[in-house]
Amino acid sequence: MDRIDRLREEIARRESELADLKSQLAIAEAARTTPLEPKDDPSWPWPLRHDEYQRYGRQMVVPGFGLQAQLRLKRSSVLIVGAGGLGCPAAAYLAGAGIGTLGLVDADEVEASNLHRQIAHSTGREGMSKVLSAVTYLRDLNPTIRYKTHQEHLTPRNAQDIVSQYDLVLDCTDHPTSRYLISDICVLLSKPLVSASAFQTSGQLAVLNNPPGKGACYRCLFPKPPPPESVVGCGEGGIVGPVVGVMGVLQALEAIKLVVHGLLDKPAGDAEKVERPEQGQGQQRMLIFNAMGDGPSFRSVRLKGRRSGCLACSDESELTLDRLRTSIDYVQFCGVARPVDVLEPHERITAKEYDNVRSSGVPHLLLDVREREHFSIGSMPGAINVPISCFNRREELPEVAGKDGPIYVVCRLGNDSQLAVRKLRERGFDDGNRFVGDITGGVKAWRDTVDPRLPFL
Amino acid sequence: MTSVPKPPQGHFNVLYFASASSYTGKEHEALPAPLPLRTLFAELEAKYPGVKANVLDSCMVTVNLDYVDMSGDGAADAVVIQEADEVAIIPPVSSG
């Protein structure tokens, strides 16, 4: 295993170097081979280069697009925060469409578990920085636009520096802390924000702070963050690839519309500026995508503009760039999920101790309270699946009723199992001297200390 | 969710999205109308203990596809949910 790990590291390091060299080469080649920009070539009478008419022609002939739309796209700069399930498809379509400058922010590296949905990455680039991996893919798609890489997390400290370099921002991140930070910085810097998210089989999309100073921001819609215990990422909760893909593609579409409609044109000093069309300035909406059920369904709800009293964008707001940088703690605002700690030590046993119970042959019940899908992937011998949601909904528990012997409860990591033990007690299943307790550390601990071959996610 | 049946007479539909759906175990249900919007959360809390703090307090709410401000001095006080209305409970989804 050590040798394999070493080799992987070495390959990742060299691939990262190689990607960097390729980026440098692409930039150098682009500088050498890209024809002169029309403004620098007196012999070329047209506003776009020859290769641009070829590359972008199919979108330029669409009614409502034309030359002006393409020039606007070429002049625009778009920042994509997060090079994951949303950011990959969004970046692909924006690069393809000829956005002038495309910036990517992400501090993570490519993992095998990303590949079913994060289409800009590849198996060969596992371990590489997501930003560099995505740019490798994007350069292959369209080497003629400018890419800027920010291989770091967006933070209160660097947000102003990074975001101020762009006209428009796409929130393709995966956590409430980044969603509030991105919204706040966009409000402060007057940047429209195309926000999307996806989880399991559903997604949300909204164009926020648009037009800046008028449209609702993320805090208007969700002034209170969800309880940290309820925030489940794609790692545990799962995500269907095309669902997040759809949302990312829709983000690219909304970004293209904003640019093409001229909504980002600077009010002053822009010779080609035309009257801002009404189109796109109308009712602000949130789109909700539900992929399952009888068929795919989109629901569009009407928003109400800025919310009075909004912490970020209302007239009374005291949010400033200085305060954002120095004194807003987004982690504290969103809260941190603390491990559940409601059981006494005598109500808990380790995975190894449970292994002894099992070998001793004492009749007992082993309840696995993970959701059915996690259970289906791999479970401990003899475990019965009663998902924690059944407890929460106060459903009957035929699996437990009428059975004798001690009850051992197990979940993924040892949090829900404690809550389930509490609920079993509340419902009187601990009658007599019966043991009702849980396995510390969950199925993960069983995998780590007893059966390393157990598939576990 | 595509085919939410019409609510029976004297009822309105409430739609549950994302974590609201997983908490209640339902995608939608019909509740008796009229109902002041301010009392909806208490009504749901009685049916699904814990749902208010765990889900509803951070949700966006729409009535007939229109956003309603549920925060402290928001507009929700004036709203009474009527028969055949459609209320949607929309939790923030943050992952991507």
PDB file of N, CA and C in Angstrom, chain A residues 84-86 172-176 179 197-199 204 218 220-222 224-227 230-234 244 286 288 290 293-297 299-304 307 389 393-394, chain B residues 1-4 15 17-19 21-27 46-49 53-55 57-60 62-69 71 73 86 88 90-96:
ATOM      1  N   GLY A  84     -16.544  22.360  -9.193  1.00  0.00           N
ATOM      2  CA  GLY A  84     -17.097  21.033  -8.935  1.00  0.00           C
ATOM      3  C   GLY A  84     -18.247  20.712  -9.864  1.00  0.00           C
ATOM      4  N   GLY A  85     -19.302  20.102  -9.278  1.00  0.00           N
ATOM      5  CA  GLY A  85     -20.421  19.631 -10.079  1.00  0.00           C
ATOM      6  C   GLY A  85     -21.162  20.736 -10.815  1.00  0.00           C
ATOM      7  N   LEU A  86     -21.263  21.920 -10.209  1.00  0.00           N
ATOM      8  CA  LEU A  86     -21.893  23.062 -10.888  1.00  0.00           C
ATOM      9  C   LEU A  86     -20.886  23.800 -11.742  1.00  0.00           C
ATOM     10  N   CYS A 172     -20.871  28.440  -7.334  1.00  0.00           N
ATOM     11  CA  CYS A 172     -20.937  26.992  -7.603  1.00  0.00           C
ATOM     12  C   CYS A 172     -20.354  26.241  -6.415  1.00  0.00           C
ATOM     13  N   THR A 173     -20.522  26.783  -5.207  1.00  0.00           N
ATOM     14  CA  THR A 173     -19.913  26.180  -4.024  1.00  0.00           C
ATOM     15  C   THR A 173     -20.879  25.205  -3.367  1.00  0.00           C
ATOM     16  N   ASP A 174     -20.477  24.688  -2.229  1.00  0.00           N
ATOM     17  CA  ASP A 174     -21.251  23.589  -1.648  1.00  0.00           C
ATOM     18  C   ASP A 174     -21.513  23.740  -0.156  1.00  0.00           C
ATOM     19  N   HIS A 175     -21.441  24.968   0.371  1.00  0.00           N
ATOM     20  CA  HIS A 175     -21.662  25.098   1.808  1.00  0.00           C
ATOM     21  C   HIS A 175     -22.310  26.444   2.134  1.00  0.00           C
ATOM     22  N   PRO A 176     -23.151  26.507   3.182  1.00  0.00           N
ATOM     23  CA  PRO A 176     -23.790  27.782   3.533  1.00  0.00           C
ATOM     24  C   PRO A 176     -22.774  28.901   3.794  1.00  0.00           C
ATOM     25  N   ARG A 179     -21.838  30.480   0.636  1.00  0.00           N
ATOM     26  CA  ARG A 179     -22.990  31.115  -0.030  1.00  0.00           C
ATOM     27  C   ARG A 179     -23.240  32.511   0.549  1.00  0.00           C
ATOM     28  N   SER A 197     -27.603  25.502  -6.739  1.00  0.00           N
ATOM     29  CA  SER A 197     -27.216  24.430  -5.837  1.00  0.00           C
ATOM     30  C   SER A 197     -27.950  23.172  -6.262  1.00  0.00           C
ATOM     31  N   ALA A 198     -27.418  22.042  -5.810  1.00  0.00           N
ATOM     32  CA  ALA A 198     -28.051  20.775  -6.168  1.00  0.00           C
ATOM     33  C   ALA A 198     -27.754  19.762  -5.090  1.00  0.00           C
ATOM     34  N   PHE A 199     -28.740  18.902  -4.838  1.00  0.00           N
ATOM     35  CA  PHE A 199     -28.573  17.872  -3.813  1.00  0.00           C
ATOM     36  C   PHE A 199     -29.477  16.700  -4.177  1.00  0.00           C
ATOM     37  N   GLN A 204     -31.722  24.220  -7.163  1.00  0.00           N
ATOM     38  CA  GLN A 204     -32.262  25.572  -7.083  1.00  0.00           C
ATOM     39  C   GLN A 204     -31.388  26.513  -7.908  1.00  0.00           C
ATOM     40  N   TYR A 218     -28.829  36.749  -1.367  1.00  0.00           N
ATOM     41  CA  TYR A 218     -29.037  35.437  -0.749  1.00  0.00           C
ATOM     42  C   TYR A 218     -29.612  35.566   0.661  1.00  0.00           C
ATOM     43  N   CYS A 220     -31.586  37.891   1.709  1.00  0.00           N
ATOM     44  CA  CYS A 220     -33.005  38.254   1.654  1.00  0.00           C
ATOM     45  C   CYS A 220     -33.861  36.987   1.630  1.00  0.00           C
ATOM     46  N   LEU A 221     -33.410  36.014   0.833  1.00  0.00           N
ATOM     47  CA  LEU A 221     -34.187  34.783   0.688  1.00  0.00           C
ATOM     48  C   LEU A 221     -34.046  33.884   1.900  1.00  0.00           C
ATOM     49  N   PHE A 222     -32.823  33.787   2.412  1.00  0.00           N
ATOM     50  CA  PHE A 222     -32.554  32.879   3.523  1.00  0.00           C
ATOM     51  C   PHE A 222     -31.814  33.628   4.636  1.00  0.00           C
ATOM     52  N   LYS A 224     -31.822  33.252   7.728  1.00  0.00           N
ATOM     53  CA  LYS A 224     -31.308  32.399   8.793  1.00  0.00           C
ATOM     54  C   LYS A 224     -30.693  31.142   8.191  1.00  0.00           C
ATOM     55  N   PRO A 225     -29.435  30.854   8.494  1.00  0.00           N
ATOM     56  CA  PRO A 225     -28.832  29.643   7.920  1.00  0.00           C
ATOM     57  C   PRO A 225     -29.493  28.387   8.491  1.00  0.00           C
ATOM     58  N   PRO A 226     -29.452  27.304   7.751  1.00  0.00           N
ATOM     59  CA  PRO A 226     -30.029  26.059   8.276  1.00  0.00           C
ATOM     60  C   PRO A 226     -29.208  25.582   9.473  1.00  0.00           C
ATOM     61  N   PRO A 227     -29.833  24.852  10.408  1.00  0.00           N
ATOM     62  CA  PRO A 227     -29.061  24.338  11.549  1.00  0.00           C
ATOM     63  C   PRO A 227     -27.900  23.494  11.024  1.00  0.00           C
ATOM     64  N   SER A 230     -28.193  19.912  10.163  1.00  0.00           N
ATOM     65  CA  SER A 230     -29.037  19.499   9.031  1.00  0.00           C
ATOM     66  C   SER A 230     -28.307  19.638   7.702  1.00  0.00           C
ATOM     67  N   VAL A 231     -27.102  20.224   7.727  1.00  0.00           N
ATOM     68  CA  VAL A 231     -26.384  20.437   6.473  1.00  0.00           C
ATOM     69  C   VAL A 231     -25.634  19.164   6.092  1.00  0.00           C
ATOM     70  N   VAL A 232     -26.134  18.498   5.073  1.00  0.00           N
ATOM     71  CA  VAL A 232     -25.527  17.256   4.616  1.00  0.00           C
ATOM     72  C   VAL A 232     -24.950  17.499   3.228  1.00  0.00           C
ATOM     73  N   GLY A 233     -23.701  17.178   3.051  1.00  0.00           N
ATOM     74  CA  GLY A 233     -23.065  17.410   1.749  1.00  0.00           C
ATOM     75  C   GLY A 233     -23.329  16.263   0.787  1.00  0.00           C
ATOM     76  N   CYS A 234     -22.844  16.456  -0.457  1.00  0.00           N
ATOM     77  CA  CYS A 234     -23.032  15.426  -1.475  1.00  0.00           C
ATOM     78  C   CYS A 234     -22.300  14.141  -1.115  1.00  0.00           C
ATOM     79  N   VAL A 244     -27.056  17.930 -11.032  1.00  0.00           N
ATOM     80  CA  VAL A 244     -26.180  19.071 -10.782  1.00  0.00           C
ATOM     81  C   VAL A 244     -25.692  19.638 -12.114  1.00  0.00           C
ATOM     82  N   MET A 286     -36.919  32.420  -8.527  1.00  0.00           N
ATOM     83  CA  MET A 286     -36.084  31.275  -8.182  1.00  0.00           C
ATOM     84  C   MET A 286     -36.672  30.057  -8.864  1.00  0.00           C
ATOM     85  N   ILE A 288     -36.901  26.021  -9.206  1.00  0.00           N
ATOM     86  CA  ILE A 288     -36.695  24.814  -8.410  1.00  0.00           C
ATOM     87  C   ILE A 288     -36.863  23.608  -9.327  1.00  0.00           C
ATOM     88  N   ASN A 290     -36.955  19.567  -9.837  1.00  0.00           N
ATOM     89  CA  ASN A 290     -37.160  18.301  -9.161  1.00  0.00           C
ATOM     90  C   ASN A 290     -37.073  17.207 -10.211  1.00  0.00           C
ATOM     91  N   GLY A 293     -39.926  11.847  -9.349  1.00  0.00           N
ATOM     92  CA  GLY A 293     -41.376  11.948  -9.494  1.00  0.00           C
ATOM     93  C   GLY A 293     -41.793  11.433 -10.855  1.00  0.00           C
ATOM     94  N   ASP A 294     -42.949  11.852 -11.329  1.00  0.00           N
ATOM     95  CA  ASP A 294     -43.493  11.299 -12.575  1.00  0.00           C
ATOM     96  C   ASP A 294     -42.674  11.726 -13.784  1.00  0.00           C
ATOM     97  N   GLY A 295     -42.077  12.883 -13.699  1.00  0.00           N
ATOM     98  CA  GLY A 295     -41.257  13.388 -14.796  1.00  0.00           C
ATOM     99  C   GLY A 295     -40.498  14.551 -14.247  1.00  0.00           C
ATOM    100  N   PRO A 296     -39.517  15.068 -14.998  1.00  0.00           N
ATOM    101  CA  PRO A 296     -38.782  16.207 -14.458  1.00  0.00           C
ATOM    102  C   PRO A 296     -39.717  17.399 -14.324  1.00  0.00           C
ATOM    103  N   SER A 297     -39.552  18.166 -13.273  1.00  0.00           N
ATOM    104  CA  SER A 297     -40.429  19.315 -13.132  1.00  0.00           C
ATOM    105  C   SER A 297     -39.658  20.550 -12.719  1.00  0.00           C
ATOM    106  N   ARG A 299     -40.277  24.435 -11.269  1.00  0.00           N
ATOM    107  CA  ARG A 299     -41.221  25.342 -10.660  1.00  0.00           C
ATOM    108  C   ARG A 299     -40.520  26.672 -10.505  1.00  0.00           C
ATOM    109  N   SER A 300     -41.178  27.725 -10.880  1.00  0.00           N
ATOM    110  CA  SER A 300     -40.537  29.027 -10.828  1.00  0.00           C
ATOM    111  C   SER A 300     -41.319  29.895  -9.859  1.00  0.00           C
ATOM    112  N   VAL A 301     -40.682  30.328  -8.768  1.00  0.00           N
ATOM    113  CA  VAL A 301     -41.397  31.156  -7.798  1.00  0.00           C
ATOM    114  C   VAL A 301     -40.933  32.606  -7.930  1.00  0.00           C
ATOM    115  N   ARG A 302     -41.874  33.510  -7.710  1.00  0.00           N
ATOM    116  CA  ARG A 302     -41.566  34.936  -7.872  1.00  0.00           C
ATOM    117  C   ARG A 302     -40.988  35.493  -6.582  1.00  0.00           C
ATOM    118  N   LEU A 303     -39.857  36.197  -6.705  1.00  0.00           N
ATOM    119  CA  LEU A 303     -39.231  36.800  -5.523  1.00  0.00           C
ATOM    120  C   LEU A 303     -39.719  38.239  -5.387  1.00  0.00           C
ATOM    121  N   LYS A 304     -39.305  38.892  -4.302  1.00  0.00           N
ATOM    122  CA  LYS A 304     -39.880  40.216  -4.006  1.00  0.00           C
ATOM    123  C   LYS A 304     -38.861  41.352  -4.000  1.00  0.00           C
ATOM    124  N   ARG A 307     -35.189  42.620   0.708  1.00  0.00           N
ATOM    125  CA  ARG A 307     -36.027  42.472   1.901  1.00  0.00           C
ATOM    126  C   ARG A 307     -35.678  43.591   2.879  1.00  0.00           C
ATOM    127  N   SER A 389     -35.023   8.252  10.051  1.00  0.00           N
ATOM    128  CA  SER A 389     -36.204   9.046   9.699  1.00  0.00           C
ATOM    129  C   SER A 389     -37.486   8.372  10.181  1.00  0.00           C
ATOM    130  N   ARG A 393     -40.309  10.251  12.494  1.00  0.00           N
ATOM    131  CA  ARG A 393     -41.718  10.352  12.091  1.00  0.00           C
ATOM    132  C   ARG A 393     -42.623   9.549  13.009  1.00  0.00           C
ATOM    133  N   ARG A 394     -42.064   9.040  14.087  1.00  0.00           N
ATOM    134  CA  ARG A 394     -42.835   8.261  15.070  1.00  0.00           C
ATOM    135  C   ARG A 394     -43.546   7.077  14.427  1.00  0.00           C
TER     136      ARG A 394
ATOM    137  N   MET B   1     -43.722  15.159  -7.817  1.00  0.00           N
ATOM    138  CA  MET B   1     -44.153  16.535  -7.568  1.00  0.00           C
ATOM    139  C   MET B   1     -44.873  17.137  -8.768  1.00  0.00           C
ATOM    140  N   THR B   2     -44.690  16.494  -9.931  1.00  0.00           N
ATOM    141  CA  THR B   2     -45.341  17.055 -11.119  1.00  0.00           C
ATOM    142  C   THR B   2     -46.852  17.055 -10.979  1.00  0.00           C
ATOM    143  N   SER B   3     -47.369  15.937 -10.449  1.00  0.00           N
ATOM    144  CA  SER B   3     -48.821  15.847 -10.404  1.00  0.00           C
ATOM    145  C   SER B   3     -49.304  15.904  -8.965  1.00  0.00           C
ATOM    146  N   VAL B   4     -49.314  17.075  -8.395  1.00  0.00           N
ATOM    147  CA  VAL B   4     -49.876  17.246  -7.062  1.00  0.00           C
ATOM    148  C   VAL B   4     -51.389  17.296  -7.228  1.00  0.00           C
ATOM    149  N   LEU B  15     -46.538  22.091  -0.193  1.00  0.00           N
ATOM    150  CA  LEU B  15     -45.506  21.304  -0.874  1.00  0.00           C
ATOM    151  C   LEU B  15     -44.227  21.347  -0.050  1.00  0.00           C
ATOM    152  N   PHE B  17     -40.196  20.728  -0.049  1.00  0.00           N
ATOM    153  CA  PHE B  17     -39.007  20.507  -0.870  1.00  0.00           C
ATOM    154  C   PHE B  17     -37.823  20.100   0.000  1.00  0.00           C
ATOM    155  N   ALA B  18     -36.854  19.456  -0.627  1.00  0.00           N
ATOM    156  CA  ALA B  18     -35.547  19.138  -0.023  1.00  0.00           C
ATOM    157  C   ALA B  18     -35.693  18.594   1.397  1.00  0.00           C
ATOM    158  N   SER B  19     -35.038  19.234   2.384  1.00  0.00           N
ATOM    159  CA  SER B  19     -35.037  18.679   3.734  1.00  0.00           C
ATOM    160  C   SER B  19     -36.433  18.694   4.355  1.00  0.00           C
ATOM    161  N   SER B  21     -39.072  17.823   2.804  1.00  0.00           N
ATOM    162  CA  SER B  21     -39.657  16.582   2.334  1.00  0.00           C
ATOM    163  C   SER B  21     -39.089  15.386   3.095  1.00  0.00           C
ATOM    164  N   SER B  22     -37.770  15.395   3.318  1.00  0.00           N
ATOM    165  CA  SER B  22     -37.222  14.242   4.038  1.00  0.00           C
ATOM    166  C   SER B  22     -37.666  14.233   5.502  1.00  0.00           C
ATOM    167  N   TYR B  23     -37.854  15.429   6.083  1.00  0.00           N
ATOM    168  CA  TYR B  23     -38.269  15.454   7.494  1.00  0.00           C
ATOM    169  C   TYR B  23     -39.702  14.971   7.668  1.00  0.00           C
ATOM    170  N   THR B  24     -40.587  15.401   6.768  1.00  0.00           N
ATOM    171  CA  THR B  24     -42.002  15.026   6.910  1.00  0.00           C
ATOM    172  C   THR B  24     -42.299  13.684   6.255  1.00  0.00           C
ATOM    173  N   GLY B  25     -41.387  13.234   5.381  1.00  0.00           N
ATOM    174  CA  GLY B  25     -41.636  11.995   4.666  1.00  0.00           C
ATOM    175  C   GLY B  25     -42.687  12.166   3.576  1.00  0.00           C
ATOM    176  N   LYS B  26     -42.991  13.404   3.234  1.00  0.00           N
ATOM    177  CA  LYS B  26     -44.026  13.665   2.218  1.00  0.00           C
ATOM    178  C   LYS B  26     -43.523  14.691   1.226  1.00  0.00           C
ATOM    179  N   GLU B  27     -44.054  14.642   0.026  1.00  0.00           N
ATOM    180  CA  GLU B  27     -43.757  15.700  -0.942  1.00  0.00           C
ATOM    181  C   GLU B  27     -44.825  16.776  -0.890  1.00  0.00           C
ATOM    182  N   ALA B  46     -46.801  20.743  15.345  1.00  0.00           N
ATOM    183  CA  ALA B  46     -47.631  19.796  16.086  1.00  0.00           C
ATOM    184  C   ALA B  46     -47.664  18.437  15.375  1.00  0.00           C
ATOM    185  N   LYS B  47     -47.652  18.477  14.055  1.00  0.00           N
ATOM    186  CA  LYS B  47     -47.679  17.221  13.287  1.00  0.00           C
ATOM    187  C   LYS B  47     -46.319  16.548  13.226  1.00  0.00           C
ATOM    188  N   TYR B  48     -45.280  17.368  13.103  1.00  0.00           N
ATOM    189  CA  TYR B  48     -43.920  16.841  12.937  1.00  0.00           C
ATOM    190  C   TYR B  48     -43.001  17.502  13.964  1.00  0.00           C
ATOM    191  N   PRO B  49     -42.963  16.950  15.185  1.00  0.00           N
ATOM    192  CA  PRO B  49     -42.203  17.614  16.257  1.00  0.00           C
ATOM    193  C   PRO B  49     -40.751  17.870  15.836  1.00  0.00           C
ATOM    194  N   ALA B  53     -37.675  24.128  14.298  1.00  0.00           N
ATOM    195  CA  ALA B  53     -36.275  24.516  14.517  1.00  0.00           C
ATOM    196  C   ALA B  53     -35.342  23.859  13.498  1.00  0.00           C
ATOM    197  N   ASN B  54     -35.643  22.615  13.136  1.00  0.00           N
ATOM    198  CA  ASN B  54     -34.727  21.885  12.257  1.00  0.00           C
ATOM    199  C   ASN B  54     -34.853  22.258  10.791  1.00  0.00           C
ATOM    200  N   VAL B  55     -36.029  22.686  10.395  1.00  0.00           N
ATOM    201  CA  VAL B  55     -36.246  22.934   8.962  1.00  0.00           C
ATOM    202  C   VAL B  55     -36.894  24.300   8.700  1.00  0.00           C
ATOM    203  N   ASP B  57     -37.615  27.168  10.208  1.00  0.00           N
ATOM    204  CA  ASP B  57     -37.089  28.499  10.553  1.00  0.00           C
ATOM    205  C   ASP B  57     -36.096  29.038   9.528  1.00  0.00           C
ATOM    206  N   SER B  58     -35.457  28.152   8.758  1.00  0.00           N
ATOM    207  CA  SER B  58     -34.496  28.651   7.770  1.00  0.00           C
ATOM    208  C   SER B  58     -35.042  28.559   6.340  1.00  0.00           C
ATOM    209  N   CYS B  59     -36.341  28.273   6.219  1.00  0.00           N
ATOM    210  CA  CYS B  59     -36.922  28.075   4.882  1.00  0.00           C
ATOM    211  C   CYS B  59     -37.463  29.342   4.257  1.00  0.00           C
ATOM    212  N   MET B  60     -37.545  29.309   2.930  1.00  0.00           N
ATOM    213  CA  MET B  60     -38.289  30.316   2.197  1.00  0.00           C
ATOM    214  C   MET B  60     -39.699  29.760   2.016  1.00  0.00           C
ATOM    215  N   THR B  62     -43.433  30.248  -0.074  1.00  0.00           N
ATOM    216  CA  THR B  62     -44.199  30.930  -1.120  1.00  0.00           C
ATOM    217  C   THR B  62     -45.666  30.536  -0.999  1.00  0.00           C
ATOM    218  N   VAL B  63     -46.533  31.470  -1.368  1.00  0.00           N
ATOM    219  CA  VAL B  63     -47.965  31.177  -1.465  1.00  0.00           C
ATOM    220  C   VAL B  63     -48.359  31.451  -2.913  1.00  0.00           C
ATOM    221  N   ASN B  64     -48.901  30.442  -3.563  1.00  0.00           N
ATOM    222  CA  ASN B  64     -49.254  30.527  -4.989  1.00  0.00           C
ATOM    223  C   ASN B  64     -48.085  31.074  -5.809  1.00  0.00           C
ATOM    224  N   LEU B  65     -46.893  30.511  -5.538  1.00  0.00           N
ATOM    225  CA  LEU B  65     -45.646  30.823  -6.254  1.00  0.00           C
ATOM    226  C   LEU B  65     -45.108  32.225  -5.972  1.00  0.00           C
ATOM    227  N   ASP B  66     -45.698  32.948  -5.014  1.00  0.00           N
ATOM    228  CA  ASP B  66     -45.162  34.257  -4.633  1.00  0.00           C
ATOM    229  C   ASP B  66     -44.444  34.162  -3.289  1.00  0.00           C
ATOM    230  N   TYR B  67     -43.220  34.716  -3.250  1.00  0.00           N
ATOM    231  CA  TYR B  67     -42.437  34.763  -2.022  1.00  0.00           C
ATOM    232  C   TYR B  67     -43.182  35.542  -0.945  1.00  0.00           C
ATOM    233  N   VAL B  68     -43.147  35.039   0.292  1.00  0.00           N
ATOM    234  CA  VAL B  68     -43.700  35.780   1.429  1.00  0.00           C
ATOM    235  C   VAL B  68     -42.610  35.923   2.482  1.00  0.00           C
ATOM    236  N   ASP B  69     -42.419  37.146   2.956  1.00  0.00           N
ATOM    237  CA  ASP B  69     -41.397  37.407   3.962  1.00  0.00           C
ATOM    238  C   ASP B  69     -41.887  36.931   5.329  1.00  0.00           C
ATOM    239  N   SER B  71     -39.956  36.697   8.046  1.00  0.00           N
ATOM    240  CA  SER B  71     -39.128  37.175   9.158  1.00  0.00           C
ATOM    241  C   SER B  71     -39.951  38.119  10.026  1.00  0.00           C
ATOM    242  N   ASP B  73     -40.815  41.177  11.241  1.00  0.00           N
ATOM    243  CA  ASP B  73     -41.826  42.171  10.879  1.00  0.00           C
ATOM    244  C   ASP B  73     -42.215  42.034   9.410  1.00  0.00           C
ATOM    245  N   GLU B  86     -51.761  27.143  -2.834  1.00  0.00           N
ATOM    246  CA  GLU B  86     -50.610  26.241  -2.799  1.00  0.00           C
ATOM    247  C   GLU B  86     -49.464  26.925  -2.051  1.00  0.00           C
ATOM    248  N   ALA B  88     -45.615  26.605  -0.562  1.00  0.00           N
ATOM    249  CA  ALA B  88     -44.407  25.784  -0.736  1.00  0.00           C
ATOM    250  C   ALA B  88     -43.403  26.116   0.346  1.00  0.00           C
ATOM    251  N   ILE B  90     -39.607  25.885   1.107  1.00  0.00           N
ATOM    252  CA  ILE B  90     -38.397  25.733   0.301  1.00  0.00           C
ATOM    253  C   ILE B  90     -37.147  25.949   1.152  1.00  0.00           C
ATOM    254  N   PRO B  91     -36.533  24.889   1.632  1.00  0.00           N
ATOM    255  CA  PRO B  91     -35.315  25.044   2.431  1.00  0.00           C
ATOM    256  C   PRO B  91     -34.140  25.440   1.535  1.00  0.00           C
ATOM    257  N   PRO B  92     -33.145  26.118   2.117  1.00  0.00           N
ATOM    258  CA  PRO B  92     -31.965  26.410   1.316  1.00  0.00           C
ATOM    259  C   PRO B  92     -31.225  25.111   1.012  1.00  0.00           C
ATOM    260  N   VAL B  93     -30.849  24.923  -0.237  1.00  0.00           N
ATOM    261  CA  VAL B  93     -29.991  23.802  -0.590  1.00  0.00           C
ATOM    262  C   VAL B  93     -28.628  24.429  -0.843  1.00  0.00           C
ATOM    263  N   SER B  94     -27.590  23.981  -0.147  1.00  0.00           N
ATOM    264  CA  SER B  94     -26.324  24.682  -0.338  1.00  0.00           C
ATOM    265  C   SER B  94     -25.293  23.869  -1.086  1.00  0.00           C
ATOM    266  N   SER B  95     -25.509  22.568  -1.216  1.00  0.00           N
ATOM    267  CA  SER B  95     -24.453  21.774  -1.840  1.00  0.00           C
ATOM    268  C   SER B  95     -24.467  21.934  -3.352  1.00  0.00           C
ATOM    269  N   GLY B  96     -23.391  21.507  -3.947  1.00  0.00           N
ATOM    270  CA  GLY B  96     -23.256  21.596  -5.395  1.00  0.00           C
ATOM    271  C   GLY B  96     -22.092  20.761  -5.738  1.00  0.00           C
TER     272      GLY B  96
END
